[in-house]
Amino acid sequence: GDLVVRVGVTVLLIGVVLLLRLVSDYIEVSIASKLLAIGILGLGLAALGLKLAKNRFAYGITLQGAGLAIAYLTTFFAYSVYQVLPSLPSFIGLGLLSAITIALAVRQNAFPLALLALSGGFFAPILTSEDTGSLVVLFSYYLLLNVAIAIIAHYRPWKILNLFGVTVTFGLAYYWGISENLSTVIEAQRWSLVLLVTLHLLLYLFVVIRYAQQIIAYNTLNKT
C-alpha cells in the first residue's frame, strides 16, 4: 500500500535527477524547455495528489510531496547546473514553492508531504555533485528552506522534520568547513558565512523553543 507508493516515489525522484543530468546530451531541445517541462510535470503531479487526497489521503499527500520535490530539484538545476535561470527569479521560485509546501502541509496536517517536498530541496545541491562555488549562495538557499521548516514548526510539532533540516544543514556546513579544497572559498566569504550560520542558529533556537511550548501545552491539556 503506502510503503509501495513511497518506494516508487523515491525511485521516481532518483530517475528525475538522472534525467536532469542527462537531458542536455540526448534530446535536441533547449535546456530551458526541458527544465520547464519537467517542472510543470512536478507541479501537475502535486495538483493530482491534492485532488486524490480527498479520497485517498496517504496516496495523495505522497504524490504532492513528490511533485513539489521535483519542482525544487528542477529549479535548483536550472539555476546552479545549467545557469538558465538568474539568481533572483530562482529564489523567488523557491520562495513560492516553500510557501506552497507550508500551506499544503499545515492545512492537511501532512508530515510526509513536508518531508518529501523539502527533501527534494535539501538534497538538490548534494545530488548535483557540482562545485559548490559560492557557499554564501548555497547557504542562503538552505536558509530559505529552513525558514519554511521554522514556519511549519510554529504550527506543527514535527520533530523529525526539524531534525532533518538541522542535520543536513549543519552536517554539510561541517563537511565543507573541514574540506581543504574549500579553505580559500571559505576564507574569502568568511563574514557572510558567519552571518548565515548565526541566522541558522537563531532560526533553530526558535524551532526548539516553539517545540518545547507545544509539548508543554499538550501535557497541560492532557492533565486537565
PDB file of C-alpha atoms in Angstrom:
ATOM      1  CA  GLY A   1       0.000   0.000   0.000  1.00  0.00           C
ATOM      2  CA  ASP A   2       1.538   3.267   1.202  1.00  0.00           C
ATOM      3  CA  LEU A   3       5.002   1.690   1.524  1.00  0.00           C
ATOM      4  CA  VAL A   4       4.941   0.624  -2.129  1.00  0.00           C
ATOM      5  CA  VAL A   5       3.864   4.144  -3.144  1.00  0.00           C
ATOM      6  CA  ARG A   6       6.691   5.779  -1.172  1.00  0.00           C
ATOM      7  CA  VAL A   7       9.312   3.390  -2.524  1.00  0.00           C
ATOM      8  CA  GLY A   8       8.010   4.157  -6.013  1.00  0.00           C
ATOM      9  CA  VAL A   9       8.210   7.889  -5.321  1.00  0.00           C
ATOM     10  CA  THR A  10      11.829   7.529  -4.155  1.00  0.00           C
ATOM     11  CA  VAL A  11      12.713   5.694  -7.369  1.00  0.00           C
ATOM     12  CA  LEU A  12      10.869   8.402  -9.328  1.00  0.00           C
ATOM     13  CA  LEU A  13      12.919  11.187  -7.680  1.00  0.00           C
ATOM     14  CA  ILE A  14      16.192   9.367  -8.422  1.00  0.00           C
ATOM     15  CA  GLY A  15      15.041   8.954 -12.020  1.00  0.00           C
ATOM     16  CA  VAL A  16      14.237  12.664 -12.288  1.00  0.00           C
ATOM     17  CA  VAL A  17      17.732  13.563 -11.019  1.00  0.00           C
ATOM     18  CA  LEU A  18      19.330  11.268 -13.609  1.00  0.00           C
ATOM     19  CA  LEU A  19      17.067  12.729 -16.295  1.00  0.00           C
ATOM     20  CA  LEU A  20      18.003  16.281 -15.313  1.00  0.00           C
ATOM     21  CA  ARG A  21      21.696  15.438 -15.556  1.00  0.00           C
ATOM     22  CA  LEU A  22      21.362  13.813 -18.986  1.00  0.00           C
ATOM     23  CA  VAL A  23      18.822  15.988 -20.792  1.00  0.00           C
ATOM     24  CA  SER A  24      21.459  18.155 -22.435  1.00  0.00           C
ATOM     25  CA  ASP A  25      23.159  15.190 -24.099  1.00  0.00           C
ATOM     26  CA  TYR A  26      20.448  13.178 -25.805  1.00  0.00           C
ATOM     27  CA  ILE A  27      17.428  15.389 -26.539  1.00  0.00           C
ATOM     28  CA  GLU A  28      17.641  18.138 -29.150  1.00  0.00           C
ATOM     29  CA  VAL A  29      15.511  20.667 -27.318  1.00  0.00           C
ATOM     30  CA  SER A  30      16.680  23.731 -25.426  1.00  0.00           C
ATOM     31  CA  ILE A  31      17.674  23.161 -21.804  1.00  0.00           C
ATOM     32  CA  ALA A  32      15.180  25.769 -20.647  1.00  0.00           C
ATOM     33  CA  SER A  33      12.319  23.961 -22.425  1.00  0.00           C
ATOM     34  CA  LYS A  34      13.281  20.603 -20.924  1.00  0.00           C
ATOM     35  CA  LEU A  35      13.530  22.004 -17.414  1.00  0.00           C
ATOM     36  CA  LEU A  36      10.236  23.866 -17.811  1.00  0.00           C
ATOM     37  CA  ALA A  37       8.503  20.686 -18.965  1.00  0.00           C
ATOM     38  CA  ILE A  38       9.837  18.685 -16.003  1.00  0.00           C
ATOM     39  CA  GLY A  39       8.910  21.463 -13.572  1.00  0.00           C
ATOM     40  CA  ILE A  40       5.359  21.613 -14.941  1.00  0.00           C
ATOM     41  CA  LEU A  41       5.195  17.810 -14.683  1.00  0.00           C
ATOM     42  CA  GLY A  42       6.144  18.066 -10.999  1.00  0.00           C
ATOM     43  CA  LEU A  43       3.533  20.736 -10.278  1.00  0.00           C
ATOM     44  CA  GLY A  44       0.959  18.711 -12.203  1.00  0.00           C
ATOM     45  CA  LEU A  45       1.782  15.676 -10.055  1.00  0.00           C
ATOM     46  CA  ALA A  46       1.303  17.809  -6.929  1.00  0.00           C
ATOM     47  CA  ALA A  47      -2.060  19.073  -8.221  1.00  0.00           C
ATOM     48  CA  LEU A  48      -3.151  15.497  -8.965  1.00  0.00           C
ATOM     49  CA  GLY A  49      -2.132  14.480  -5.454  1.00  0.00           C
ATOM     50  CA  LEU A  50      -4.155  17.344  -3.971  1.00  0.00           C
ATOM     51  CA  LYS A  51      -7.227  16.135  -5.845  1.00  0.00           C
ATOM     52  CA  LEU A  52      -6.726  12.470  -4.894  1.00  0.00           C
ATOM     53  CA  ALA A  53      -6.068  13.283  -1.213  1.00  0.00           C
ATOM     54  CA  LYS A  54      -9.802  13.840  -0.694  1.00  0.00           C
ATOM     55  CA  ASN A  55     -10.459  10.113  -1.129  1.00  0.00           C
ATOM     56  CA  ARG A  56      -7.011   8.518  -0.644  1.00  0.00           C
ATOM     57  CA  PHE A  57      -5.219  10.761   1.809  1.00  0.00           C
ATOM     58  CA  ALA A  58      -1.857   8.956   2.197  1.00  0.00           C
ATOM     59  CA  TYR A  59      -1.537   8.349  -1.541  1.00  0.00           C
ATOM     60  CA  GLY A  60      -2.492  11.936  -2.367  1.00  0.00           C
ATOM     61  CA  ILE A  61      -0.067  13.630   0.014  1.00  0.00           C
ATOM     62  CA  THR A  62       2.747  11.351  -1.176  1.00  0.00           C
ATOM     63  CA  LEU A  63       2.129  12.476  -4.753  1.00  0.00           C
ATOM     64  CA  GLN A  64       2.007  16.101  -3.608  1.00  0.00           C
ATOM     65  CA  GLY A  65       5.341  15.753  -1.826  1.00  0.00           C
ATOM     66  CA  ALA A  66       6.933  14.045  -4.816  1.00  0.00           C
ATOM     67  CA  GLY A  67       5.636  16.686  -7.216  1.00  0.00           C
ATOM     68  CA  LEU A  68       6.936  19.559  -5.109  1.00  0.00           C
ATOM     69  CA  ALA A  69      10.281  17.785  -4.657  1.00  0.00           C
ATOM     70  CA  ILE A  70      10.592  17.546  -8.456  1.00  0.00           C
ATOM     71  CA  ALA A  71       9.823  21.273  -8.709  1.00  0.00           C
ATOM     72  CA  TYR A  72      12.534  22.058  -6.115  1.00  0.00           C
ATOM     73  CA  LEU A  73      15.058  19.877  -7.950  1.00  0.00           C
ATOM     74  CA  THR A  74      14.227  21.424 -11.332  1.00  0.00           C
ATOM     75  CA  THR A  75      14.525  24.982 -10.032  1.00  0.00           C
ATOM     76  CA  PHE A  76      17.878  24.298  -8.420  1.00  0.00           C
ATOM     77  CA  PHE A  77      19.216  22.575 -11.543  1.00  0.00           C
ATOM     78  CA  ALA A  78      18.043  25.473 -13.703  1.00  0.00           C
ATOM     79  CA  TYR A  79      19.963  27.919 -11.530  1.00  0.00           C
ATOM     80  CA  SER A  80      23.022  26.009 -10.329  1.00  0.00           C
ATOM     81  CA  VAL A  81      23.831  23.433 -13.002  1.00  0.00           C
ATOM     82  CA  TYR A  82      22.573  24.824 -16.313  1.00  0.00           C
ATOM     83  CA  GLN A  83      22.541  28.570 -15.454  1.00  0.00           C
ATOM     84  CA  VAL A  84      19.371  29.210 -17.450  1.00  0.00           C
ATOM     85  CA  LEU A  85      17.631  30.924 -14.519  1.00  0.00           C
ATOM     86  CA  PRO A  86      19.099  34.038 -12.840  1.00  0.00           C
ATOM     87  CA  SER A  87      19.509  34.101  -9.072  1.00  0.00           C
ATOM     88  CA  LEU A  88      16.599  36.443  -8.252  1.00  0.00           C
ATOM     89  CA  PRO A  89      13.903  34.551 -10.225  1.00  0.00           C
ATOM     90  CA  SER A  90      15.216  31.237  -8.900  1.00  0.00           C
ATOM     91  CA  PHE A  91      15.000  32.396  -5.287  1.00  0.00           C
ATOM     92  CA  ILE A  92      11.533  33.843  -5.922  1.00  0.00           C
ATOM     93  CA  GLY A  93      10.514  30.500  -7.401  1.00  0.00           C
ATOM     94  CA  LEU A  94      11.941  28.604  -4.440  1.00  0.00           C
ATOM     95  CA  GLY A  95      10.174  31.001  -2.092  1.00  0.00           C
ATOM     96  CA  LEU A  96       6.847  30.318  -3.822  1.00  0.00           C
ATOM     97  CA  LEU A  97       7.466  26.562  -3.651  1.00  0.00           C
ATOM     98  CA  SER A  98       8.243  26.894   0.057  1.00  0.00           C
ATOM     99  CA  ALA A  99       5.023  28.865   0.593  1.00  0.00           C
ATOM    100  CA  ILE A 100       3.021  26.184  -1.243  1.00  0.00           C
ATOM    101  CA  THR A 101       4.726  23.443   0.794  1.00  0.00           C
ATOM    102  CA  ILE A 102       3.941  25.238   4.062  1.00  0.00           C
ATOM    103  CA  ALA A 103       0.306  25.863   3.110  1.00  0.00           C
ATOM    104  CA  LEU A 104      -0.371  22.305   1.938  1.00  0.00           C
ATOM    105  CA  ALA A 105       1.467  20.601   4.810  1.00  0.00           C
ATOM    106  CA  VAL A 106      -0.110  22.700   7.576  1.00  0.00           C
ATOM    107  CA  ARG A 107      -3.587  22.744   6.076  1.00  0.00           C
ATOM    108  CA  GLN A 108      -3.684  18.962   5.579  1.00  0.00           C
ATOM    109  CA  ASN A 109      -1.593  18.159   8.691  1.00  0.00           C
ATOM    110  CA  ALA A 110       0.601  16.133   6.323  1.00  0.00           C
ATOM    111  CA  PHE A 111       4.066  15.401   7.682  1.00  0.00           C
ATOM    112  CA  PRO A 112       5.103  13.064   4.792  1.00  0.00           C
ATOM    113  CA  LEU A 113       4.269  15.815   2.300  1.00  0.00           C
ATOM    114  CA  ALA A 114       6.550  18.321   4.040  1.00  0.00           C
ATOM    115  CA  LEU A 115       9.370  15.801   4.454  1.00  0.00           C
ATOM    116  CA  LEU A 116       9.241  14.604   0.845  1.00  0.00           C
ATOM    117  CA  ALA A 117       8.978  18.073  -0.669  1.00  0.00           C
ATOM    118  CA  LEU A 118      11.749  19.641   1.427  1.00  0.00           C
ATOM    119  CA  SER A 119      13.972  16.587   0.914  1.00  0.00           C
ATOM    120  CA  GLY A 120      13.996  17.443  -2.783  1.00  0.00           C
ATOM    121  CA  GLY A 121      15.130  20.952  -1.904  1.00  0.00           C
ATOM    122  CA  PHE A 122      17.777  19.936   0.635  1.00  0.00           C
ATOM    123  CA  PHE A 123      19.306  17.132  -1.412  1.00  0.00           C
ATOM    124  CA  ALA A 124      19.365  19.011  -4.728  1.00  0.00           C
ATOM    125  CA  PRO A 125      22.839  20.541  -4.089  1.00  0.00           C
ATOM    126  CA  ILE A 126      24.178  17.139  -2.989  1.00  0.00           C
ATOM    127  CA  LEU A 127      22.735  15.284  -5.974  1.00  0.00           C
ATOM    128  CA  THR A 128      24.177  17.735  -8.485  1.00  0.00           C
ATOM    129  CA  SER A 129      27.720  16.736  -7.495  1.00  0.00           C
ATOM    130  CA  GLU A 130      28.869  20.098  -8.828  1.00  0.00           C
ATOM    131  CA  ASP A 131      31.483  22.504  -7.475  1.00  0.00           C
ATOM    132  CA  THR A 132      29.808  24.461  -4.683  1.00  0.00           C
ATOM    133  CA  GLY A 133      31.281  27.759  -5.901  1.00  0.00           C
ATOM    134  CA  SER A 134      29.675  30.380  -3.692  1.00  0.00           C
ATOM    135  CA  LEU A 135      28.906  28.912  -0.294  1.00  0.00           C
ATOM    136  CA  VAL A 136      27.038  32.128   0.525  1.00  0.00           C
ATOM    137  CA  VAL A 137      24.537  31.412  -2.257  1.00  0.00           C
ATOM    138  CA  LEU A 138      24.259  27.778  -1.205  1.00  0.00           C
ATOM    139  CA  PHE A 139      23.544  28.509   2.458  1.00  0.00           C
ATOM    140  CA  SER A 140      21.243  31.386   1.546  1.00  0.00           C
ATOM    141  CA  TYR A 141      19.299  28.764  -0.406  1.00  0.00           C
ATOM    142  CA  TYR A 142      19.310  26.478   2.650  1.00  0.00           C
ATOM    143  CA  LEU A 143      18.225  29.396   4.838  1.00  0.00           C
ATOM    144  CA  LEU A 144      15.115  29.764   2.683  1.00  0.00           C
ATOM    145  CA  LEU A 145      14.299  26.073   3.154  1.00  0.00           C
ATOM    146  CA  ASN A 146      14.932  26.273   6.897  1.00  0.00           C
ATOM    147  CA  VAL A 147      12.627  29.282   7.176  1.00  0.00           C
ATOM    148  CA  ALA A 148       9.943  27.043   5.670  1.00  0.00           C
ATOM    149  CA  ILE A 149      10.689  24.417   8.330  1.00  0.00           C
ATOM    150  CA  ALA A 150      10.537  27.072  11.074  1.00  0.00           C
ATOM    151  CA  ILE A 151       7.148  28.327   9.875  1.00  0.00           C
ATOM    152  CA  ILE A 152       5.810  24.767   9.754  1.00  0.00           C
ATOM    153  CA  ALA A 153       7.287  24.184  13.248  1.00  0.00           C
ATOM    154  CA  HIS A 154       5.247  27.126  14.510  1.00  0.00           C
ATOM    155  CA  TYR A 155       2.059  25.225  13.654  1.00  0.00           C
ATOM    156  CA  ARG A 156       3.057  21.552  13.833  1.00  0.00           C
ATOM    157  CA  PRO A 157       5.356  19.733  16.336  1.00  0.00           C
ATOM    158  CA  TRP A 158       7.062  17.547  13.727  1.00  0.00           C
ATOM    159  CA  LYS A 159      10.341  16.724  15.463  1.00  0.00           C
ATOM    160  CA  ILE A 160      11.688  14.541  12.635  1.00  0.00           C
ATOM    161  CA  LEU A 161      11.283  17.362  10.109  1.00  0.00           C
ATOM    162  CA  ASN A 162      13.140  19.740  12.438  1.00  0.00           C
ATOM    163  CA  LEU A 163      15.935  17.212  12.992  1.00  0.00           C
ATOM    164  CA  PHE A 164      16.165  16.554   9.266  1.00  0.00           C
ATOM    165  CA  GLY A 165      16.686  20.237   8.456  1.00  0.00           C
ATOM    166  CA  VAL A 166      19.271  20.877  11.155  1.00  0.00           C
ATOM    167  CA  THR A 167      21.183  17.646  10.417  1.00  0.00           C
ATOM    168  CA  VAL A 168      21.505  18.255   6.676  1.00  0.00           C
ATOM    169  CA  THR A 169      22.312  21.967   7.044  1.00  0.00           C
ATOM    170  CA  PHE A 170      24.900  21.786   9.804  1.00  0.00           C
ATOM    171  CA  GLY A 171      26.209  18.416   8.622  1.00  0.00           C
ATOM    172  CA  LEU A 172      27.085  19.901   5.240  1.00  0.00           C
ATOM    173  CA  ALA A 173      28.424  23.058   6.891  1.00  0.00           C
ATOM    174  CA  TYR A 174      30.774  20.920   8.974  1.00  0.00           C
ATOM    175  CA  TYR A 175      31.793  18.776   5.989  1.00  0.00           C
ATOM    176  CA  TRP A 176      32.607  21.762   3.803  1.00  0.00           C
ATOM    177  CA  GLY A 177      34.242  23.514   6.749  1.00  0.00           C
ATOM    178  CA  ILE A 178      36.854  20.761   7.071  1.00  0.00           C
ATOM    179  CA  SER A 179      37.354  20.323   3.305  1.00  0.00           C
ATOM    180  CA  GLU A 180      40.830  21.553   2.441  1.00  0.00           C
ATOM    181  CA  ASN A 181      39.928  22.307  -1.172  1.00  0.00           C
ATOM    182  CA  LEU A 182      37.332  24.849   0.014  1.00  0.00           C
ATOM    183  CA  SER A 183      39.518  26.674   2.528  1.00  0.00           C
ATOM    184  CA  THR A 184      40.161  29.537   0.073  1.00  0.00           C
ATOM    185  CA  VAL A 185      36.464  29.895  -0.724  1.00  0.00           C
ATOM    186  CA  ILE A 186      35.569  29.913   2.982  1.00  0.00           C
ATOM    187  CA  GLU A 187      38.262  32.500   3.758  1.00  0.00           C
ATOM    188  CA  ALA A 188      37.003  34.831   1.018  1.00  0.00           C
ATOM    189  CA  GLN A 189      33.381  34.571   2.201  1.00  0.00           C
ATOM    190  CA  ARG A 190      34.053  34.339   5.931  1.00  0.00           C
ATOM    191  CA  TRP A 191      31.876  37.125   7.327  1.00  0.00           C
ATOM    192  CA  SER A 192      28.934  36.394   5.071  1.00  0.00           C
ATOM    193  CA  LEU A 193      29.116  32.756   6.130  1.00  0.00           C
ATOM    194  CA  VAL A 194      29.336  33.752   9.805  1.00  0.00           C
ATOM    195  CA  LEU A 195      26.155  35.807   9.357  1.00  0.00           C
ATOM    196  CA  LEU A 196      24.379  32.896   7.659  1.00  0.00           C
ATOM    197  CA  VAL A 197      25.429  30.437  10.374  1.00  0.00           C
ATOM    198  CA  THR A 198      24.202  32.882  13.030  1.00  0.00           C
ATOM    199  CA  LEU A 199      20.843  33.223  11.279  1.00  0.00           C
ATOM    200  CA  HIS A 200      20.522  29.449  11.081  1.00  0.00           C
ATOM    201  CA  LEU A 201      21.317  29.121  14.801  1.00  0.00           C
ATOM    202  CA  LEU A 202      18.704  31.741  15.700  1.00  0.00           C
ATOM    203  CA  LEU A 203      16.187  30.046  13.429  1.00  0.00           C
ATOM    204  CA  TYR A 204      16.647  26.674  15.099  1.00  0.00           C
ATOM    205  CA  LEU A 205      16.661  28.260  18.542  1.00  0.00           C
ATOM    206  CA  PHE A 206      13.156  29.466  17.660  1.00  0.00           C
ATOM    207  CA  VAL A 207      12.246  25.952  16.462  1.00  0.00           C
ATOM    208  CA  VAL A 208      13.444  24.384  19.735  1.00  0.00           C
ATOM    209  CA  ILE A 209      11.603  26.937  21.891  1.00  0.00           C
ATOM    210  CA  ARG A 210       8.421  26.581  19.853  1.00  0.00           C
ATOM    211  CA  TYR A 211       8.588  22.772  20.047  1.00  0.00           C
ATOM    212  CA  ALA A 212       9.004  22.964  23.838  1.00  0.00           C
ATOM    213  CA  GLN A 213       5.977  25.273  24.062  1.00  0.00           C
ATOM    214  CA  GLN A 214       3.896  22.816  22.042  1.00  0.00           C
ATOM    215  CA  ILE A 215       4.897  19.881  24.243  1.00  0.00           C
ATOM    216  CA  ILE A 216       4.121  21.852  27.423  1.00  0.00           C
ATOM    217  CA  ALA A 217       0.736  22.874  26.027  1.00  0.00           C
ATOM    218  CA  TYR A 218      -0.015  19.256  25.070  1.00  0.00           C
ATOM    219  CA  ASN A 219       0.928  17.927  28.529  1.00  0.00           C
ATOM    220  CA  THR A 220      -1.086  20.649  30.255  1.00  0.00           C
ATOM    221  CA  LEU A 221      -4.130  19.857  28.133  1.00  0.00           C
ATOM    222  CA  ASN A 222      -3.897  16.138  28.917  1.00  0.00           C
ATOM    223  CA  LYS A 223      -3.625  16.788  32.672  1.00  0.00           C
ATOM    224  CA  THR A 224      -6.779  18.847  32.625  1.00  0.00           C
TER     225      THR A 224
END
